[in-house]
Coordinates of C-alpha atoms and ligand atoms in Angstrom, one line a residue:
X1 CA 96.6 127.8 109.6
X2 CA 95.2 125.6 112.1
X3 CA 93.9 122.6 109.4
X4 CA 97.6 121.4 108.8
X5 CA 98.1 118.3 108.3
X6 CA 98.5 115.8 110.7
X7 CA 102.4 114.6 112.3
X8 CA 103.4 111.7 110.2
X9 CA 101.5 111.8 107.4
X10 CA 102.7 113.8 103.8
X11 CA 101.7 115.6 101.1
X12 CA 103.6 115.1 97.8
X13 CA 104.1 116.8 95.1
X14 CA 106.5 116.9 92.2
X15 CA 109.4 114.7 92.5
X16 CA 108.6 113.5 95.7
X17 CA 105.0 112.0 94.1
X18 CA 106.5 111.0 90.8
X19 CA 109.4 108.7 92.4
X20 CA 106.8 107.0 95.0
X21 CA 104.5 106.4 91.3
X22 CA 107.7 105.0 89.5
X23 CA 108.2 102.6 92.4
X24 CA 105.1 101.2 92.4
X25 CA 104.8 101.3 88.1
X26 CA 108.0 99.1 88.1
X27 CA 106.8 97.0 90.7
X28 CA 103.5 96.2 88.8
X29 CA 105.7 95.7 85.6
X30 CA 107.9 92.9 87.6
X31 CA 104.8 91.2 89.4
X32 CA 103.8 91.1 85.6
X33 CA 106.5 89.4 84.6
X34 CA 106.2 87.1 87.7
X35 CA 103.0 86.1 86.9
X36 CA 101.7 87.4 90.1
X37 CA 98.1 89.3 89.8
X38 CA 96.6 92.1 91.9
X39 CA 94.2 91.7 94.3
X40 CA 92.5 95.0 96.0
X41 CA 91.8 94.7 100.0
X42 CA 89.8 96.9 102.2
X43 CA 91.6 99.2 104.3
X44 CA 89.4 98.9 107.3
X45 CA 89.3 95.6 108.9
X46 CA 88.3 94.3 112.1
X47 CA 90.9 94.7 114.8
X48 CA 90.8 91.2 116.0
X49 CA 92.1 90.6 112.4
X50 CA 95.5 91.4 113.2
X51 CA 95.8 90.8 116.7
X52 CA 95.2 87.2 115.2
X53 CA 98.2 87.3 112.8
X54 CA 100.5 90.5 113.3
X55 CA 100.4 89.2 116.5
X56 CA 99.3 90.5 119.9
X57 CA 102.6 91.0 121.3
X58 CA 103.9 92.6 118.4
X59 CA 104.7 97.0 118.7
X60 CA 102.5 97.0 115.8
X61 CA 99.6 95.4 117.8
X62 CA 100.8 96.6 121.4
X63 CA 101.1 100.7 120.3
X64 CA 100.6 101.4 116.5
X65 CA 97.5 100.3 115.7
X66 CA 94.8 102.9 114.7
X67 CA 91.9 100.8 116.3
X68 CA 88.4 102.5 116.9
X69 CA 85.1 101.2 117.6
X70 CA 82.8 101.2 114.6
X71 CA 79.0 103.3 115.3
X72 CA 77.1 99.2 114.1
X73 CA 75.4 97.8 116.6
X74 CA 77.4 95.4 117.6
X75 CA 80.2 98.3 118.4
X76 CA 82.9 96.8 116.0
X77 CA 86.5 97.4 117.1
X78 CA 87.9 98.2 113.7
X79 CA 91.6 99.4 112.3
X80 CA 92.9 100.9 109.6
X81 CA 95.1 98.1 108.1
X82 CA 99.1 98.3 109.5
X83 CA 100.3 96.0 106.7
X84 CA 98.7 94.0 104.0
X85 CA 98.8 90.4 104.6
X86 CA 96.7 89.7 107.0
X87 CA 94.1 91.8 105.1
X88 CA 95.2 89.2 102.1
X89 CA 95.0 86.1 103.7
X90 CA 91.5 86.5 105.2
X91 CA 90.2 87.6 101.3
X92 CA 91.9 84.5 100.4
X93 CA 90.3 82.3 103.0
X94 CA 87.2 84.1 102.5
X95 CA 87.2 83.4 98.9
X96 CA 87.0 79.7 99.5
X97 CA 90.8 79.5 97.7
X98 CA 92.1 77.3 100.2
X99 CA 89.7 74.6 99.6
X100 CA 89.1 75.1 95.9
X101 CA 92.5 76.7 94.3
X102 CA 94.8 76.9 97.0
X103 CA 98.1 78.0 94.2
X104 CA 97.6 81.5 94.0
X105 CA 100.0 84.3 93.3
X106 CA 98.7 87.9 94.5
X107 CA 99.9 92.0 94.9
X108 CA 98.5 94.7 96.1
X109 CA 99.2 98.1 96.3
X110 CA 98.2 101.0 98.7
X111 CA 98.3 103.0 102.1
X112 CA 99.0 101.4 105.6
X113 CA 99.0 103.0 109.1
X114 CA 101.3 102.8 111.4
X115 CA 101.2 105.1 114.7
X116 CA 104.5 105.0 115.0
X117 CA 107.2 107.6 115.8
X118 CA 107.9 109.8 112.9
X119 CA 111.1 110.2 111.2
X120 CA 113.0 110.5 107.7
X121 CA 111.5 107.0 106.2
X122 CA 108.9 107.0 108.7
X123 CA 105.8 107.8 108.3
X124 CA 102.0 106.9 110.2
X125 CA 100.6 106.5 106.9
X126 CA 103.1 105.0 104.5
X127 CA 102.4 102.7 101.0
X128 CA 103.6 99.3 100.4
X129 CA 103.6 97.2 97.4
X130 CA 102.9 93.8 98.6
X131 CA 103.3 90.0 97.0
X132 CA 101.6 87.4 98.3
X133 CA 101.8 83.5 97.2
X134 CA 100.0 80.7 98.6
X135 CA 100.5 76.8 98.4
X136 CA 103.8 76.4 97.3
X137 CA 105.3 75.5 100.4
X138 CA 108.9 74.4 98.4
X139 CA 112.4 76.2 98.4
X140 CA 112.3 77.1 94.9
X141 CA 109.2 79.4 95.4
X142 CA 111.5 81.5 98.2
X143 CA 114.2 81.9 96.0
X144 CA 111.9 83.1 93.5
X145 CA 110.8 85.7 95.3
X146 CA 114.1 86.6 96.2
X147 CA 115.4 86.6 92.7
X148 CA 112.4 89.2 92.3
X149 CA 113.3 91.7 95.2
X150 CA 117.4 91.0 93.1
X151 CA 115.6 92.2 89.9
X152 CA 113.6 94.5 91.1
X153 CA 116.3 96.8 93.0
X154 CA 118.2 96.2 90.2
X155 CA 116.0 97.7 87.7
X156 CA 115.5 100.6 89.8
X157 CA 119.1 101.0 90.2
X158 CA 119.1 101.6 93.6
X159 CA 122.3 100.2 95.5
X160 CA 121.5 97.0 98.1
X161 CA 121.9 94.1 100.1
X162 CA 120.2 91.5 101.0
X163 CA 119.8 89.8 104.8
X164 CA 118.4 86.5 104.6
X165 CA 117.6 83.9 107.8
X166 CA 116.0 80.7 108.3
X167 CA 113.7 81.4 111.8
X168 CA 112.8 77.6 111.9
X169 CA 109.0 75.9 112.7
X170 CA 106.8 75.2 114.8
X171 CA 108.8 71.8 115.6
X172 CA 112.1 74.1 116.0
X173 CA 111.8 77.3 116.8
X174 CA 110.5 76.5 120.7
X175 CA 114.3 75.0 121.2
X176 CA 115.4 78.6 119.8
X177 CA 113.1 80.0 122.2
X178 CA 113.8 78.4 125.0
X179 CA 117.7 79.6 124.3
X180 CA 117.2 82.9 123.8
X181 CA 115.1 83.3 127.3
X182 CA 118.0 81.4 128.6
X183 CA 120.5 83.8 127.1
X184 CA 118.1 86.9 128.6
X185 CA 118.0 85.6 132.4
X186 CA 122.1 85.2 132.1
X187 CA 122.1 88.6 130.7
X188 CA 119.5 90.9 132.4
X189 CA 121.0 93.4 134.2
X190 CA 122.8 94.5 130.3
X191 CA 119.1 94.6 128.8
X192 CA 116.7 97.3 128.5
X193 CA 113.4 97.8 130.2
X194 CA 111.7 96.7 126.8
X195 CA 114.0 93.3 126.6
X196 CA 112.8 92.5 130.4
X197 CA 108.8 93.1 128.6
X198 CA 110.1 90.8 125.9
X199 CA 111.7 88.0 127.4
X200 CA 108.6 86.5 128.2
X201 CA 106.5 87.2 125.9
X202 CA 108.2 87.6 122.4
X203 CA 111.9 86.6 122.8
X204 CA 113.0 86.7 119.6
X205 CA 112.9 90.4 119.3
X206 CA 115.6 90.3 121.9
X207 CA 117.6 89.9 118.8
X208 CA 116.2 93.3 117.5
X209 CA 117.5 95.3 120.6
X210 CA 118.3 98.5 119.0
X211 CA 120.1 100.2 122.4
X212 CA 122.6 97.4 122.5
X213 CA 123.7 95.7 118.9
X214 CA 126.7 94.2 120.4
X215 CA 124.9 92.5 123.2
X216 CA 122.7 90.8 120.6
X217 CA 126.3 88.9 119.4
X218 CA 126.2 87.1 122.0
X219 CA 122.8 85.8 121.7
X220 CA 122.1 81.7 120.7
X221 CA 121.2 82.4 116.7
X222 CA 118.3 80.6 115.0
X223 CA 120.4 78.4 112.8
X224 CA 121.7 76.2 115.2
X225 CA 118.6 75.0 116.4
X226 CA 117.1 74.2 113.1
X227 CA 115.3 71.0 112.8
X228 CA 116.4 68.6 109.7
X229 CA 113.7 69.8 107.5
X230 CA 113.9 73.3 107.9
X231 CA 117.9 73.2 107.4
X232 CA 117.0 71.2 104.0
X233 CA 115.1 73.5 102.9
X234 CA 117.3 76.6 104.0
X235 CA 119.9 75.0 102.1
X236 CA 118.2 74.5 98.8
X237 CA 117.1 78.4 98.9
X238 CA 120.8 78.9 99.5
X239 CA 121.8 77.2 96.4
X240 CA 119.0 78.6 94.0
X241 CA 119.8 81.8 94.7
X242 CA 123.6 81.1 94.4
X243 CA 122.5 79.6 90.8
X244 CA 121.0 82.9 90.0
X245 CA 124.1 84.9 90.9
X246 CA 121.8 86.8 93.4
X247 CA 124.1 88.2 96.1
X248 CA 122.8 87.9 99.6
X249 CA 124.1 88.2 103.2
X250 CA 123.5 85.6 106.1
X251 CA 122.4 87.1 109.0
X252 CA 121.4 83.7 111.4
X253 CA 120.3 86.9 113.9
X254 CA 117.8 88.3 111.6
X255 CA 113.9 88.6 113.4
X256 CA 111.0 89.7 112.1
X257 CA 108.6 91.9 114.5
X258 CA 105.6 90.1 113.1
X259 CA 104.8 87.0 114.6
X260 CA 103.0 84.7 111.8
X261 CA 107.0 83.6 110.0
X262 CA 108.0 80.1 109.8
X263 CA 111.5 79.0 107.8
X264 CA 112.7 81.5 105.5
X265 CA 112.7 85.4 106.7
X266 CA 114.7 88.4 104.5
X267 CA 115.2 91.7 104.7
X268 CA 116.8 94.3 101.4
X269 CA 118.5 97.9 103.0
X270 CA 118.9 100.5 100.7
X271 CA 122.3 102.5 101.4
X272 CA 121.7 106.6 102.4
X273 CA 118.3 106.6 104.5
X274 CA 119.7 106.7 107.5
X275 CA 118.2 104.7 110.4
X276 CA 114.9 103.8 108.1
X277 CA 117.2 101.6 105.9
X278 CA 114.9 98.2 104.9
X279 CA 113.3 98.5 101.8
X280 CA 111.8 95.6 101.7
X281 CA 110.8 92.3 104.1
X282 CA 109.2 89.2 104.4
X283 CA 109.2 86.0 104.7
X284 CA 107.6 82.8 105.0
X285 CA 104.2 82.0 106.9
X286 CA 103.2 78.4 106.0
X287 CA 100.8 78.3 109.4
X288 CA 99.7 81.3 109.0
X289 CA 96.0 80.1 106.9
X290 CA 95.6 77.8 109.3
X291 CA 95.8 79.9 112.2
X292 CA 93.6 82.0 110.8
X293 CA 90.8 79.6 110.2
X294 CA 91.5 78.0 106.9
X295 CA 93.1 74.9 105.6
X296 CA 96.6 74.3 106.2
X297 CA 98.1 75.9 103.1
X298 CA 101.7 77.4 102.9
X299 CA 102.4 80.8 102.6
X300 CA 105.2 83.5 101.8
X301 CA 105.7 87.0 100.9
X302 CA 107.4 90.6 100.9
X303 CA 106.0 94.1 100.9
X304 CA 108.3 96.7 99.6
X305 CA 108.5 99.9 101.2
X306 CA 107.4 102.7 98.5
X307 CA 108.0 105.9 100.8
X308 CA 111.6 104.0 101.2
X309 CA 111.9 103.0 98.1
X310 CA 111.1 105.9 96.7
X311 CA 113.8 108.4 98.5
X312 CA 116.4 105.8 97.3
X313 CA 115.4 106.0 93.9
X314 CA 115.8 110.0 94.0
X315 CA 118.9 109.7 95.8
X316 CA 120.1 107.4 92.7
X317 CA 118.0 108.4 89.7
X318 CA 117.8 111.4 87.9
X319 CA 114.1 111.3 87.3
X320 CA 112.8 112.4 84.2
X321 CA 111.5 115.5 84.2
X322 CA 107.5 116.2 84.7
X323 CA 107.4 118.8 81.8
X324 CA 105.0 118.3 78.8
X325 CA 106.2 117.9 75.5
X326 CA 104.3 121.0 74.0
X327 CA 101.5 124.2 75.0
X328 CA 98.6 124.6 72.4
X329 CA 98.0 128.9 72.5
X330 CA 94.8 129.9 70.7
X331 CA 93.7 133.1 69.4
X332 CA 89.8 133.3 68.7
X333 CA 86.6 131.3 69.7
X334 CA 87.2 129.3 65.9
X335 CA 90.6 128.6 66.5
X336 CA 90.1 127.1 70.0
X337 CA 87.7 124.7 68.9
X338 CA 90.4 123.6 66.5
X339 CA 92.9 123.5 69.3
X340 CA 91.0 121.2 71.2
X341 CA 90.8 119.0 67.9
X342 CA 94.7 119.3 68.0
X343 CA 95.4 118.7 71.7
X344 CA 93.5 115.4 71.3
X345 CA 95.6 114.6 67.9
X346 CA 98.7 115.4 69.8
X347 CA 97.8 112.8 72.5
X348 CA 96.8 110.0 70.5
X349 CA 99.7 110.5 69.0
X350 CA 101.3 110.0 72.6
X351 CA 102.6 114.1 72.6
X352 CA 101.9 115.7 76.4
X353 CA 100.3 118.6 76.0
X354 CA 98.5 121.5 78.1
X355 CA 96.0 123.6 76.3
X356 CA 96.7 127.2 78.2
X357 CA 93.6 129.8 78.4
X358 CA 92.8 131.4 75.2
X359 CA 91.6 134.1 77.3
X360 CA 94.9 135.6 78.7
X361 CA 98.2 137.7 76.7
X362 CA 100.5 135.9 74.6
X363 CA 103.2 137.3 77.2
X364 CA 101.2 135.7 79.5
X365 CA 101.0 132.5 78.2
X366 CA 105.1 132.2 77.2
X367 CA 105.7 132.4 80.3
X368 CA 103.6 130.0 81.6
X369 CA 105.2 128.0 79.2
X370 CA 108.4 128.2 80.5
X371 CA 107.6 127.9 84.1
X372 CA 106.3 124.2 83.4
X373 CA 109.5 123.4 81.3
X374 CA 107.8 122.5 77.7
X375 CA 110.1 122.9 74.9
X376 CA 107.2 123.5 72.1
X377 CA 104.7 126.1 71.4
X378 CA 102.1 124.8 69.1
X379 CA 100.2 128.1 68.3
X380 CA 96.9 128.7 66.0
X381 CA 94.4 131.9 65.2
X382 CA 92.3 132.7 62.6
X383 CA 94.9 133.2 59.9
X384 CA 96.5 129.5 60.4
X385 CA 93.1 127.7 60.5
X386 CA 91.9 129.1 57.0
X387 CA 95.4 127.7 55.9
X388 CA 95.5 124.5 57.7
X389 CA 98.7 125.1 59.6
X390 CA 100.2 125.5 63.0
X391 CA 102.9 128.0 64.0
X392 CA 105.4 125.7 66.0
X393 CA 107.6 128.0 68.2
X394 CA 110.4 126.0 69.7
X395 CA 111.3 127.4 73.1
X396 CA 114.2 126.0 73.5
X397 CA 116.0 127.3 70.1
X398 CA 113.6 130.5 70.0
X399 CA 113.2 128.9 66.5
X400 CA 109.5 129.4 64.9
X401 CA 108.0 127.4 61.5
X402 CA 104.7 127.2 60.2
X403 CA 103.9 123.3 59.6
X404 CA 101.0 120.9 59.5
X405 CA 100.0 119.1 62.6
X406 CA 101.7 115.7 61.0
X407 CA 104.7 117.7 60.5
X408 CA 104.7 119.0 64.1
X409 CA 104.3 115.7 65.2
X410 CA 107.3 114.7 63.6
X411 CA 109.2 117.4 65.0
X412 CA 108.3 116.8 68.4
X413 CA 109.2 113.3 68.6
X414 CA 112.7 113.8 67.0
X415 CA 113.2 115.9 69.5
X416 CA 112.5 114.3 72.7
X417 CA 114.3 111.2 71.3
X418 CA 117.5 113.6 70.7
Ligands
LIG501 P1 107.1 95.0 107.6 O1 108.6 94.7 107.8 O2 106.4 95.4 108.8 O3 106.5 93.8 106.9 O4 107.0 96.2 106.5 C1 107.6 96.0 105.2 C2 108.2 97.3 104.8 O5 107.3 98.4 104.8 C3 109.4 97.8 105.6 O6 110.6 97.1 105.3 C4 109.4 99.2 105.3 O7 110.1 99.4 104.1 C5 108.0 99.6 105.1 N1 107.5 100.2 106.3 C6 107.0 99.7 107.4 N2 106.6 100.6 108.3 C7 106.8 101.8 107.7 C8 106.6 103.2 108.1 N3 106.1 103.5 109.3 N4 107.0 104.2 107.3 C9 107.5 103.9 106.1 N5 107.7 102.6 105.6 C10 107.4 101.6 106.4 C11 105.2 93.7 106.6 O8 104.4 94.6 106.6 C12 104.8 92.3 106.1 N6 103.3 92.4 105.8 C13 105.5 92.0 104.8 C14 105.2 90.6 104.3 C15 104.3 90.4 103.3 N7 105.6 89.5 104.8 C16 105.0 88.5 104.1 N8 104.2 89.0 103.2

């Protein structure tokens, strides 16, 4: 077939779909809980959007974008949205927040593009579920966050750690700069042709080097050239999260490849994905309003990775299963229109059910049945509806009863709770 799908992107089905809607079903259940409320963002946006925050020197910006221009007048250079907060913050900004109620605490859900190069965990088109939270520029609201990811992974079941850094601000991180370029000249004949690109221009992804690791050791780390405030304010994350009994990991050589973080930066890996390991990032961003034409509010946040997230939760989740609770089988035009009557009953009554065509053979239709995994039959003809019964065949048992519809009820709950 030559309309295949294109490399990188998925189609799911089954399991595959019903772990990625878990993920996101728990993670709107904890942002509830959080008191964090949803905002929905465009997935176009202009490009200059991102080269403003992502960052232009970013491999997002530099190579993954997919960035066309728009058929307006004007010839629009627009992209289909690589990550959510930038996306976020301009809705905020544009929303007048920042003037009028800069304390806001926001998630969203959905689809970003990435063109990058595909692998198990890493896809062109991928879905995160993002938190955002503005104007809270204190400690506690990082380890808040953090205790969230904790509770989150936890509820999931899904086996973790947690990376966290302090990447200093715009007072400290030139000193950290300044080292690490320092650090690249003394070292340059051991780094790759992309570290050479990078010394310049984005230095702290020296640190993310993926052909040497052990090179990186060696590197000036961003804790020792923290300004006071920023290793104040490291420290009381520290110590909330140590309150909580949240278990976490310094790593003073953790980067982001995003360029808008200030203070605070994290990263959760899920064990048995292979190279595609974090789960979920973030960090803080407290200039990143600013920079992007609003007032100077603070900022900080995580997207989880759902595709991610979602193969560790098979890997340590026996999901339950996709099969309805029951199959409604009618015989006759009369006792179809009372099967419908039924199948809504049963629903209301919070029973899964999946009326099958009155128009094929019982054989037929027991089959089907079983293919789909549902443990009742709830079948009805002409003979039952004078009566006011059902005959309820259990599949499971190959046990059959004639009982009322309040009665099959009953049955069918007892037994999924069994
Ligand atoms: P990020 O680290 O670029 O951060 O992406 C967050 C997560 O999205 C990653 O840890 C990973 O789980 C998932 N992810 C990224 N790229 C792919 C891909 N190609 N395929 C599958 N999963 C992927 C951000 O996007 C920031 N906006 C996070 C943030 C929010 N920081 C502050 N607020």
């Amino acid at each position: 077939m030559e309309l295949t799908r294109l490399r990188g992107f998925r189609d799911l089905f089954g399991a595959d779909a019903r772990a990625m809607s878990l993920v996101e079903e728990r993670a709107r259940a904890i942002a509830k809980r959080y008191s964090i409320r949803e905002i929905r963002i465009p997935v176009l946006e202009r490009t200059q959007l991102y080269l403003r925050s992502t960052g232009e020197t970013t491999d997002i910006v530099e190579k993954q974008m997919y960035t066309f221009t728009d058929r307006d007048e004007g010839e629009t250079l627009v992209a289909l949205r690589p990550e959510g907060t930038p996306g976020v913050v301009r809705a905020y900004i544009e929303a007048g927040f920042d003037r009028t109620e800069p304390e806001q605490r926001l998630f969203y859900s959905g689809p970003m593009f990435r063109r990058e190069r595909p692998q198990k965990g890493r896809y062109r088109q991928f879905y995160q579920f993002g938190v955002e939270v503005f104007g809270r520029p204190d400690a506690a609201c990082d380890a808040e966050l953090l205790i969230m990811i904790d509770e989150f992974c936890r509820d999931l079941n899904v086996p973790f750690t947690m990376e966290v850094n302090s990447i200093g601000d715009q007072k400290c991180r030139p000193a950290f700069r300044e080292a690490l370029v320092k650090w690249g000249r003394a070292h340059w004949d051991q780094l790759c042709d992309d570290c050479h690109n990078r010394i310049d221009r984005n230095p702290l992804r020296l640190l993310d080097c993926k052909i040497d690791a052990k090179l990186a050791e060696s590197a000036p780390n961003s804790l020792d050239s923290l300004c006071d405030e920023c290793r104040a304010h490291f420290g009381t994350v520290k110590e909330l999260l140590s309150a909580a009994n949240v278990v976490y990991k310094l790593n003073p050589r953790l980067v982001r490849g995003l360029d808008y973080y200030t203070r605070t930066a994290f990263e959760v890996m899920a064990g048995g994905l292979g190279a595609q390991s974090t789960v979920v990032a973030g960090g803080r961003y407290d200039g990143l309003v600013e920079t992007m034409g609003g007032s100077p509010v603070a900022g900080i946040g995580f997207a989880i990775g759902v595709d991610r997230m979602a193969l560790a939760v098979e890997a340590a989740l026996a999901l339950p299963g996709a099969a309805p609770d029951a199959v409604i089988i009618s015989i006759g035009a009369a006792a179809t229109s009372r099967a419908v009557e039924i199948a809504r009953d049963l629903r209301a009554a919070n029973i899964s059910v999946e009326m099958l065509s009155p128009e094929r053979k019982m054989k037929t239709l027991l089959a089907r049945a079983s293919k789909i995994g549902a443990r009742f039959a709830v079948i009805i003809g002409d003979d039952e509806l004078t009566r006011g019964v059902v005959q309820l065949r259990d599949l499971k048992e190959s046990a059959q009863q004639e009982v009322t519809v309040d009665n099959a009820v009953e049955i069918m709950k007892r037994a999924r709770s069994g």
